[in-house]
PDB file of C-alpha atoms and ligand atoms in Angstrom:
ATOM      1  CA  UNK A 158      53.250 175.300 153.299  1.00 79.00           C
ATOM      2  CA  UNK A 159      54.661 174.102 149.798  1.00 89.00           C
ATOM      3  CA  UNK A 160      56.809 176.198 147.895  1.00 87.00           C
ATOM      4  CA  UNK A 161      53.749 176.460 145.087  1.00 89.00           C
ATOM      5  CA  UNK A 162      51.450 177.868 147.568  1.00 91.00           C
ATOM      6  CA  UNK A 163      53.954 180.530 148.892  1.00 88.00           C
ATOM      7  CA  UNK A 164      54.521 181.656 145.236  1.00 90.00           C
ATOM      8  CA  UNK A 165      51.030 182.126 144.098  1.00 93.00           C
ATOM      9  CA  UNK A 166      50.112 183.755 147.838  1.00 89.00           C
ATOM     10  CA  UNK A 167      53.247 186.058 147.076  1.00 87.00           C
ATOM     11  CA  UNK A 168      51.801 186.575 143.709  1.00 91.00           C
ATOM     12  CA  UNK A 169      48.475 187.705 144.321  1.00 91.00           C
ATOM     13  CA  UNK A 170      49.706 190.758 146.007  1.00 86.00           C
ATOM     14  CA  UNK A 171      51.888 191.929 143.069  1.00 89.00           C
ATOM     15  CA  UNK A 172      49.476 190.717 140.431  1.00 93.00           C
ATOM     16  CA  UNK A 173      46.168 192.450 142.591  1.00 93.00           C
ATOM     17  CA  UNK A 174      48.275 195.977 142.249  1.00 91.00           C
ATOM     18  CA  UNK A 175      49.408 195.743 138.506  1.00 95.00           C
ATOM     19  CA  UNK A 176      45.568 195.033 137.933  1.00 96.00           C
ATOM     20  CA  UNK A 177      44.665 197.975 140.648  1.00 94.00           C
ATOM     21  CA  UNK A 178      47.022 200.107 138.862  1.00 95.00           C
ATOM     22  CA  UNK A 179      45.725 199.450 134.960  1.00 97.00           C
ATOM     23  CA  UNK A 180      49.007 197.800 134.240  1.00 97.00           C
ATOM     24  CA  UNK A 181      47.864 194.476 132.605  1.00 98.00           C
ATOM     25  CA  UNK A 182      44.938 196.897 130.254  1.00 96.00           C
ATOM     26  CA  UNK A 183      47.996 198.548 129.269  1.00 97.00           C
ATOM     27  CA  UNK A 184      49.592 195.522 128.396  1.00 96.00           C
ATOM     28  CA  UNK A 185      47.081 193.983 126.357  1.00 96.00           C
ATOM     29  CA  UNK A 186      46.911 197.680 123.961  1.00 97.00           C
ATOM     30  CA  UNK A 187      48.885 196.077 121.495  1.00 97.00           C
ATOM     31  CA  UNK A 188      46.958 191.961 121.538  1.00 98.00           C
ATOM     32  CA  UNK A 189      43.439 193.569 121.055  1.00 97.00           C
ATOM     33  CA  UNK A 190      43.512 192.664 117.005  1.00 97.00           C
ATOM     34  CA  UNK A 191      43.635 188.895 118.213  1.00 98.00           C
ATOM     35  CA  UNK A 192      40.415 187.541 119.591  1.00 98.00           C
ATOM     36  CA  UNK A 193      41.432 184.331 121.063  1.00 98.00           C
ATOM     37  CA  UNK A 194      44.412 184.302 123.540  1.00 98.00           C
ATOM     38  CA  UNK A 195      46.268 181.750 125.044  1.00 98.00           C
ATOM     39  CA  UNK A 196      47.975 182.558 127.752  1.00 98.00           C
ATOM     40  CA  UNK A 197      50.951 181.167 129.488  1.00 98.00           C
ATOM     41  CA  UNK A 198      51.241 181.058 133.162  1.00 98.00           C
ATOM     42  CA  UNK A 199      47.795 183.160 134.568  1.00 98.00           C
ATOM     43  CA  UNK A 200      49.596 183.308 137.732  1.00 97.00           C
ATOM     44  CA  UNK A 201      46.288 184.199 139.973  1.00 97.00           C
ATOM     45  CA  UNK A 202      44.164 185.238 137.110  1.00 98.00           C
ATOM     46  CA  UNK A 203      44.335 188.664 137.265  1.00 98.00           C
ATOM     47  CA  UNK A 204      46.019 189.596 133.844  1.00 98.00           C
ATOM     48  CA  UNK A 205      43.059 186.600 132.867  1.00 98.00           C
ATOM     49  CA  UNK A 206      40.519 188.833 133.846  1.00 98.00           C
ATOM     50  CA  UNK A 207      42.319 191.800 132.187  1.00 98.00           C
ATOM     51  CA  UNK A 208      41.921 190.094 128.871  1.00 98.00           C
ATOM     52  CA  UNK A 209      38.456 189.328 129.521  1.00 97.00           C
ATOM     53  CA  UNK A 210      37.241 192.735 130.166  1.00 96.00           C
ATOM     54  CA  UNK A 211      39.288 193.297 126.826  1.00 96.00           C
ATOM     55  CA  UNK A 212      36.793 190.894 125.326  1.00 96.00           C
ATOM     56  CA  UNK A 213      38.940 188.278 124.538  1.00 97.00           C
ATOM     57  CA  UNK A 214      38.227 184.746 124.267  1.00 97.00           C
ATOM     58  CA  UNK A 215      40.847 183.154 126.537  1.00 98.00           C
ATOM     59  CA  UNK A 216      42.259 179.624 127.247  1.00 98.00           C
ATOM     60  CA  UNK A 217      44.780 179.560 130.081  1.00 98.00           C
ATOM     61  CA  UNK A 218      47.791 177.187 130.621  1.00 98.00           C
ATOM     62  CA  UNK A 219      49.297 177.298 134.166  1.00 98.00           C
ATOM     63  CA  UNK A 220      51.795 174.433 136.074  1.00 98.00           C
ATOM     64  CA  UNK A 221      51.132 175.652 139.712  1.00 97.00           C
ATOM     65  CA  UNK A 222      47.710 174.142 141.105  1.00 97.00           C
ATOM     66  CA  UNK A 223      47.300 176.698 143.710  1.00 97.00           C
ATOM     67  CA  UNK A 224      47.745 179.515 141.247  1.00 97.00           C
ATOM     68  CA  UNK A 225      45.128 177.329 138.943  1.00 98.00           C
ATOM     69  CA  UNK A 226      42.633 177.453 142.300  1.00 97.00           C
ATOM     70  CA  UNK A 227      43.252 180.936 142.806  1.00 97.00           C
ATOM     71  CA  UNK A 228      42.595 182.181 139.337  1.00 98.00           C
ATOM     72  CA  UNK A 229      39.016 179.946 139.019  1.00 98.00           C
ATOM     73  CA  UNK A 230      38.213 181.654 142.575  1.00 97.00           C
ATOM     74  CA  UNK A 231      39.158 184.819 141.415  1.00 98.00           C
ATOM     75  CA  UNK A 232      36.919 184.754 138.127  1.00 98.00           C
ATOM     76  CA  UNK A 233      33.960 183.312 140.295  1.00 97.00           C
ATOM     77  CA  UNK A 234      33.853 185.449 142.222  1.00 97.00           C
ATOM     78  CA  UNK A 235      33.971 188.443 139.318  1.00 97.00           C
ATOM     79  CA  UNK A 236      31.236 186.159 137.658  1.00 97.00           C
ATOM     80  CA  UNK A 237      33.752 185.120 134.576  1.00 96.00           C
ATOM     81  CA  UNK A 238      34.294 181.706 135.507  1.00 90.00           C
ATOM     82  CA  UNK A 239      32.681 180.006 132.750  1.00 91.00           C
ATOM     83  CA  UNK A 240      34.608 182.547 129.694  1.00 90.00           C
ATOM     84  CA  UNK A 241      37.546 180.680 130.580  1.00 96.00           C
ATOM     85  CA  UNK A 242      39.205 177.415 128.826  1.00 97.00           C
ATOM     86  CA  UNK A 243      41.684 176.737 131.882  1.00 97.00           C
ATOM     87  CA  UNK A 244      44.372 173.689 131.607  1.00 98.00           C
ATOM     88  CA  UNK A 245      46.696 173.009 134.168  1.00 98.00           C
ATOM     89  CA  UNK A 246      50.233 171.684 132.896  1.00 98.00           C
ATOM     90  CA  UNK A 247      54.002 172.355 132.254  1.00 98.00           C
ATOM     91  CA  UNK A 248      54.700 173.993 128.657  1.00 98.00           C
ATOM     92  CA  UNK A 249      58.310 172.621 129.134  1.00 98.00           C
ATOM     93  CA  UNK A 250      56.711 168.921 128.604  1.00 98.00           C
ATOM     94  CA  UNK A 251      56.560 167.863 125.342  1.00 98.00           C
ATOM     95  CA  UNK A 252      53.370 165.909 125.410  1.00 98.00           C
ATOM     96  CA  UNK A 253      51.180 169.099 127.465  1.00 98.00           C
ATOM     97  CA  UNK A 254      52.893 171.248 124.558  1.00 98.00           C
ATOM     98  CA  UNK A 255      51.728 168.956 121.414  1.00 98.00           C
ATOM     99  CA  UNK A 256      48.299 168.466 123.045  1.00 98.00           C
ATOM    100  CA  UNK A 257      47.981 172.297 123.027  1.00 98.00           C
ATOM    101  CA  UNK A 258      49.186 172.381 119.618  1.00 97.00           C
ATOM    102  CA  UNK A 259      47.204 169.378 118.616  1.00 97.00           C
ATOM    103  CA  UNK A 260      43.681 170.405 120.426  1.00 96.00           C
ATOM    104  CA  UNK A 261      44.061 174.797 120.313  1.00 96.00           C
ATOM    105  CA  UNK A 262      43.572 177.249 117.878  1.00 96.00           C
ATOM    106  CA  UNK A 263      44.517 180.559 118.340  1.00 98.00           C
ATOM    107  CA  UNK A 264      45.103 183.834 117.399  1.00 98.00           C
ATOM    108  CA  UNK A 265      47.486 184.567 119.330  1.00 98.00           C
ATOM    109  CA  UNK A 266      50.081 183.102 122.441  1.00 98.00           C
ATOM    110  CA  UNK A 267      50.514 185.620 125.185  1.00 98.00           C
ATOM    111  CA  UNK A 268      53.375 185.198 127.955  1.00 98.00           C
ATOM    112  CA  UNK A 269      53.323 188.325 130.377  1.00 98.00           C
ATOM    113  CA  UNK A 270      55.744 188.402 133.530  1.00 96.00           C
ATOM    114  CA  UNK A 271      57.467 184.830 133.221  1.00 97.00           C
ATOM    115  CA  UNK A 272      59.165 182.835 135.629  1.00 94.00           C
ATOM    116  CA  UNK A 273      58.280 180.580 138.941  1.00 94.00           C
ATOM    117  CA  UNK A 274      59.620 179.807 142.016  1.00 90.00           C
ATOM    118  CA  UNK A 275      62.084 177.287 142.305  1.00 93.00           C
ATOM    119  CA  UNK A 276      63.413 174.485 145.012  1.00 93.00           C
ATOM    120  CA  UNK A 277      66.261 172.203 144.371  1.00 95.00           C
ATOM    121  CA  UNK A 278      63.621 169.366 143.411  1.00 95.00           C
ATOM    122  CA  UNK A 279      62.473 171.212 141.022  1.00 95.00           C
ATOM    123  CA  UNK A 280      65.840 172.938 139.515  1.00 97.00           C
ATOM    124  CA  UNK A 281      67.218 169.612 139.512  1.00 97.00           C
ATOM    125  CA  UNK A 282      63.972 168.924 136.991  1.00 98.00           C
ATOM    126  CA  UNK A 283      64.467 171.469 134.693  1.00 98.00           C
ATOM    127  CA  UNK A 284      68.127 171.432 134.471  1.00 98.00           C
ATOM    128  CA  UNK A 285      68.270 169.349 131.286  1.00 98.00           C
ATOM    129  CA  UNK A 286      65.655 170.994 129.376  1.00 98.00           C
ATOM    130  CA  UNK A 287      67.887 174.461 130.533  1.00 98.00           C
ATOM    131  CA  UNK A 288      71.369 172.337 128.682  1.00 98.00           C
ATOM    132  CA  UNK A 289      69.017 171.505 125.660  1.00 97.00           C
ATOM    133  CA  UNK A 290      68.324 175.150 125.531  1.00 97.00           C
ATOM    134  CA  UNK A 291      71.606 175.785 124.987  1.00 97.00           C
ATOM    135  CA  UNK A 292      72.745 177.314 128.646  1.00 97.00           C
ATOM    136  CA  UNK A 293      75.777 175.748 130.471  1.00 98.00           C
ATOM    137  CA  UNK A 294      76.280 174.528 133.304  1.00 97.00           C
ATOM    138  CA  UNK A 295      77.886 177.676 135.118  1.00 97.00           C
ATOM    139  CA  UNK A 296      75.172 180.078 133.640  1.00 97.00           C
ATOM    140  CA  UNK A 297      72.295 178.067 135.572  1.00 97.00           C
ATOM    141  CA  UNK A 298      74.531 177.551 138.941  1.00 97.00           C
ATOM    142  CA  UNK A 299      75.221 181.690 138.235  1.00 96.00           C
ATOM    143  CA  UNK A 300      71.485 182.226 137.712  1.00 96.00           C
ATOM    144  CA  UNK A 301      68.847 180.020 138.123  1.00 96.00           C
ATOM    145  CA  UNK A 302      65.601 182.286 137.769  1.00 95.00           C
ATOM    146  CA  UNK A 303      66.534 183.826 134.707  1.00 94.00           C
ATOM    147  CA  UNK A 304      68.147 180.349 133.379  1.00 97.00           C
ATOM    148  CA  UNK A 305      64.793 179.491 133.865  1.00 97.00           C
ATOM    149  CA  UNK A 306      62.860 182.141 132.461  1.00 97.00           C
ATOM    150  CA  UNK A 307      65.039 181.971 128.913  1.00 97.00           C
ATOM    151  CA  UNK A 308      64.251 178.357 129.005  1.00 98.00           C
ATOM    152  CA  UNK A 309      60.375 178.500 129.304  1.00 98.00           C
ATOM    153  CA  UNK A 310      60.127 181.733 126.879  1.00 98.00           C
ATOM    154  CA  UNK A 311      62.163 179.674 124.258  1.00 98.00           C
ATOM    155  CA  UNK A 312      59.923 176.672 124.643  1.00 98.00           C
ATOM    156  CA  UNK A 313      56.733 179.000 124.585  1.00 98.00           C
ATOM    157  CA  UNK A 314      58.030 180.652 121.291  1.00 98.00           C
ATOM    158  CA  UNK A 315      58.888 177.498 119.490  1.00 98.00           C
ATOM    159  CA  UNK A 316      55.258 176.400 120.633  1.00 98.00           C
ATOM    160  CA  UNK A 317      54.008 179.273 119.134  1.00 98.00           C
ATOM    161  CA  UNK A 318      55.537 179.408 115.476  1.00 98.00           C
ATOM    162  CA  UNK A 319      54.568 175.850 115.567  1.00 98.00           C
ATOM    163  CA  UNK A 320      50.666 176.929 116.314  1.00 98.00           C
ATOM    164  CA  UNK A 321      51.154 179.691 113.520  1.00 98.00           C
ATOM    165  CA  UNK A 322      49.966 182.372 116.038  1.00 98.00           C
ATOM    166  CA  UNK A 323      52.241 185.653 117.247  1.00 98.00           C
ATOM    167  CA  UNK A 324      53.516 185.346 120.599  1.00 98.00           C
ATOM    168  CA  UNK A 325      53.491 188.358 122.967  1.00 98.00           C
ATOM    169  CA  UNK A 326      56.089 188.477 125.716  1.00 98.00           C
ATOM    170  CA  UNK A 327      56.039 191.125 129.104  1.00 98.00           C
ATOM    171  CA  UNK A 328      58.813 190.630 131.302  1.00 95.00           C
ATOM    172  CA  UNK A 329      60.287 192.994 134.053  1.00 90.00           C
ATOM    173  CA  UNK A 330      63.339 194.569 133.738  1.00 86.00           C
ATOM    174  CA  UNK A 331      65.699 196.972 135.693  1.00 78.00           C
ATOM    175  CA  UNK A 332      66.805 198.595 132.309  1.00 84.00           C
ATOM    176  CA  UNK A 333      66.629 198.147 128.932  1.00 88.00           C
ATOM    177  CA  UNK A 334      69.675 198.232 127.264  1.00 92.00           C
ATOM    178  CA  UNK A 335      71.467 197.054 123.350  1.00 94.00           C
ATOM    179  CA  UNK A 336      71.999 193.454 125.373  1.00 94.00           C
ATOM    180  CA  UNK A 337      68.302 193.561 126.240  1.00 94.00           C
ATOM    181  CA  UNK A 338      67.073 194.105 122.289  1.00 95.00           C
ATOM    182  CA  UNK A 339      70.152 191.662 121.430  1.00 96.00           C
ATOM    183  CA  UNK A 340      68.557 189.066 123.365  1.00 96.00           C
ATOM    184  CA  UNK A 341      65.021 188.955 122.361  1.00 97.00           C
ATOM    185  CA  UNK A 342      66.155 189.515 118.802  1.00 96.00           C
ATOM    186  CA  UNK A 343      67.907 186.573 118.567  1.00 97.00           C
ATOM    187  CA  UNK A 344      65.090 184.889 120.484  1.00 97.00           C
ATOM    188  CA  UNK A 345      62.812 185.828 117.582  1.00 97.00           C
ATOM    189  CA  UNK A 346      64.947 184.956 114.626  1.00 97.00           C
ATOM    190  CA  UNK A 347      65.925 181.556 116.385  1.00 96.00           C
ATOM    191  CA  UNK A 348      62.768 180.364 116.819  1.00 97.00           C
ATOM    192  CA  UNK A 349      61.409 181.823 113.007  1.00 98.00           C
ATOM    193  CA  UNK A 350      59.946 184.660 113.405  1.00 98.00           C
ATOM    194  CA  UNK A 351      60.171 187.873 111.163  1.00 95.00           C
ATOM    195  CA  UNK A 352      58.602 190.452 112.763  1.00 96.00           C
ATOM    196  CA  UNK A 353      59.959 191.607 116.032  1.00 95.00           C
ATOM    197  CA  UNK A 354      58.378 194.548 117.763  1.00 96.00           C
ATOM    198  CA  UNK A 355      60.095 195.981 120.941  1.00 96.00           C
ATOM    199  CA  UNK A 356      57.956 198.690 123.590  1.00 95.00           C
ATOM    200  CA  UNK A 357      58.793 199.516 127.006  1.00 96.00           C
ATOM    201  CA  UNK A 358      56.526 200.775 130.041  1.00 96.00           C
ATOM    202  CA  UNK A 359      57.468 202.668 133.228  1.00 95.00           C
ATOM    203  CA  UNK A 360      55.581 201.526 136.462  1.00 93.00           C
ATOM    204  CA  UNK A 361      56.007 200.626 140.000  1.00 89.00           C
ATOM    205  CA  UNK A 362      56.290 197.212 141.447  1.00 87.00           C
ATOM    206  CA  UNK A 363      55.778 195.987 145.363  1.00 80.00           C
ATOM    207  CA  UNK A 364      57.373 192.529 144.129  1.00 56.00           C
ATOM    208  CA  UNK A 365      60.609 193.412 146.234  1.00 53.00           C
ATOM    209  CA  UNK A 366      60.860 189.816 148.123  1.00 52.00           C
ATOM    210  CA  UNK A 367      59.252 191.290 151.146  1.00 52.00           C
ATOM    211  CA  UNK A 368      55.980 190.732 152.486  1.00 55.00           C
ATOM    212  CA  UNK A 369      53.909 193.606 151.506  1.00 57.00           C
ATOM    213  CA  UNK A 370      52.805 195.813 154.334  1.00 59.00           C
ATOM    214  CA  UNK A 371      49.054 196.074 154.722  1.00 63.00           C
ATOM    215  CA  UNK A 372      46.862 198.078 157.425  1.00 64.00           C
ATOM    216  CA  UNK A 373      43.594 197.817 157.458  1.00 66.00           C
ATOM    217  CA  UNK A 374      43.471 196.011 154.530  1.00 66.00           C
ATOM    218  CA  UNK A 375      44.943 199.110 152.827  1.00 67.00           C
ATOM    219  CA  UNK A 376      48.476 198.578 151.130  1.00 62.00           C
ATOM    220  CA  UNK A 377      51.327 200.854 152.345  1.00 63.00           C
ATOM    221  CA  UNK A 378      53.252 202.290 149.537  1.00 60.00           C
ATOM    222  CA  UNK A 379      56.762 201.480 151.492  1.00 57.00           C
ATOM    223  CA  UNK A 380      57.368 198.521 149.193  1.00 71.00           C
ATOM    224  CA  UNK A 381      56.751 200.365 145.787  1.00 79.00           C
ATOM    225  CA  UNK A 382      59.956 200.333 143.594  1.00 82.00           C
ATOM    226  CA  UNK A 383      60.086 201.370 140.222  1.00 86.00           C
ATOM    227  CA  UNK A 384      60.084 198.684 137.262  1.00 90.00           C
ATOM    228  CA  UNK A 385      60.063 198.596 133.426  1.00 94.00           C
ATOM    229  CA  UNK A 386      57.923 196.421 131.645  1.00 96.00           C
ATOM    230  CA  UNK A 387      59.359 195.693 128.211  1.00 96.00           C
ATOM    231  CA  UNK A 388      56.820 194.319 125.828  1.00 97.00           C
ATOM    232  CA  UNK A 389      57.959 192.361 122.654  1.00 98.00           C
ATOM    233  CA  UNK A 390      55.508 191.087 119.832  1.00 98.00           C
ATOM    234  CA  UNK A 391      56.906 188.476 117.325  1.00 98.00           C
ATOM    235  CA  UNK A 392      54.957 187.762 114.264  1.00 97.00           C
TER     236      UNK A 392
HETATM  237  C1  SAM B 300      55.029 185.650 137.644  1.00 55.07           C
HETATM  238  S1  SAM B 300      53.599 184.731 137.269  1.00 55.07           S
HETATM  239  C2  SAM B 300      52.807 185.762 136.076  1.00 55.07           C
HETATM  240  C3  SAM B 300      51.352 185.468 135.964  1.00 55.07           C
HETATM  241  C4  SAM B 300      50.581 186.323 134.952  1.00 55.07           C
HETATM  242  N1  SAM B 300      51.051 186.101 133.611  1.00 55.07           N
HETATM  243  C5  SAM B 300      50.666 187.772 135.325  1.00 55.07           C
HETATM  244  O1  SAM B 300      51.321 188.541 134.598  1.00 55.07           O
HETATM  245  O2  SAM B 300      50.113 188.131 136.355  1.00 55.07           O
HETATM  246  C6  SAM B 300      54.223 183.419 136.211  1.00 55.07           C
HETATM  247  C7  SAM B 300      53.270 182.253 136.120  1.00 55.07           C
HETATM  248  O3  SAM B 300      53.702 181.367 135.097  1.00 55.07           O
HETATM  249  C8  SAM B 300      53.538 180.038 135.546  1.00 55.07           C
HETATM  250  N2  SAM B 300      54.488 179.186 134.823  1.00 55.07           N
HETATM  251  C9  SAM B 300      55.836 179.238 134.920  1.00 55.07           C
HETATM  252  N3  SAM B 300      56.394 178.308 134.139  1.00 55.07           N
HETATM  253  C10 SAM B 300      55.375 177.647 133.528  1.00 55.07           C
HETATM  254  C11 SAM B 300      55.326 176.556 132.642  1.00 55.07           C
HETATM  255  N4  SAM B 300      56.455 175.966 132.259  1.00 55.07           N
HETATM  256  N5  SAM B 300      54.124 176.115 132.217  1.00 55.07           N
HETATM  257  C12 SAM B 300      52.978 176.718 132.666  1.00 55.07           C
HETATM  258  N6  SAM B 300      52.959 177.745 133.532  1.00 55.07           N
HETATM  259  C13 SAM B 300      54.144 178.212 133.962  1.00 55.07           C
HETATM  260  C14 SAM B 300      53.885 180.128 137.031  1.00 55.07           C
HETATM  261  O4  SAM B 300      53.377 179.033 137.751  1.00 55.07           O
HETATM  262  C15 SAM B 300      53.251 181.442 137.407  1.00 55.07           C
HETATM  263  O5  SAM B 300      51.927 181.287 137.840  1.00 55.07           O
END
């Protein structure tokens, strides 16, 4: 099985209970003034389908083909399929990001839960558009994911200011500390933005790298750990 497929299968259990659970409605509380959305990374489609019920008008942007599958099957099968502008490709290439900001117009750019799973083929890939970033060498080797993750929200705030539309960012944190503000702050200012709004939301998560037990087709709650979802709006 490729490494894409095991991430969106992996996916669709954590995604299915933050959608069970109201988490992505919650989320989108503070994007309802902006009609059309486009959203970074759908994952499976259910914070897509979130935003729909919202009554948003969204366009989706997502790299992994199996998580692109899984999200049209998903909105089939709720009957949405056809609400949805869906475009498979990789925000961190420059020609996918200035046909998006060439061909899209929207209100606003929405990035919740970042990240993706990555092999050495891959790393190897990204490693230079991590450098350009400005990480080092050590700090990727130290952490990959999160080496990562700053990379992709920096190039999906740039893309942003350069669409003239707010970006919204959710990402999952263990705490939320002065280095945590500090961060996206700089982020914000880096990139141009002058608004910077900063929110936080207590909730569970069964993403613990385990398989998620299931009987019966009911989930067990064994897995459940807590997680804080910080949200940050830049205008
Ligand atoms: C953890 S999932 C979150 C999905 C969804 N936003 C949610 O909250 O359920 C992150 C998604 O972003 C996608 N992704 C990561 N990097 C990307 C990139 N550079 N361009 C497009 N999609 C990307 C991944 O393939 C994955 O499906």
């Amino acid at each position: 099985m490729s490494i894409d497929k095991i991430y969106a299968d992996k996916w669709q259990s954590s995604s299915k209970f933050f959608f069970d659970n109201g988490y992505y409605s919650q989320m989108a509380e503070i994007v309802k003034p902006y009609k059309t959305v486009l959203e970074i990374g759908c994952g499976v489609g259910y914070s897509t389908l979130s935003l729909i019920k919202d009554g948003h008008k969204v366009i989706v942007v997502e790299k992994n083909h199996n998580c692109v599958q899984m999200t049209k099957n998903l909105l089939r099968e709720k009957g949405h399929e056809t609400e949805v502008n869906i475009l498979e490709g990789d925000i961190v290439d420059e020609s996918f990001r200035n046909s998006l900001i060439s061909n899209q117009e929207v209100d606003a750019v929405i990035c919740w839960n970042p990240g993706t799973q990555l092999d050495v083929d891959s790393l190897l890939h990204y490693v230079p558009f991590m450098l350009e970033y400005g990480l080092t060498s050590e700090q990727i080797k130290e952490n990959p994911a999160s080496s990562y993750t700053e990379m992709m929200l920096w190039y999906a705030c740039k893309m942003a200011k350069t669409m003239g539309a707010p970006i919204h960012i959710i990402d999952r944190c263990g705490k939320v500390d002065e280095n945590t503000v500090d961060y996206y702050q700089t982020l914000g200012t880096e990139v141009g933005f002058s608004h910077f709004q900063i929110g936080t939301m207590e909730a569970e998560t069964i993403s613990d790298g385990g398989v998620p037990l299931q009987s019966q087709g009911v989930l067990m709650n064994v897995h459940r750990m807590p997680v804080i979802f910080v949200s940050v709006l830049f205008e």
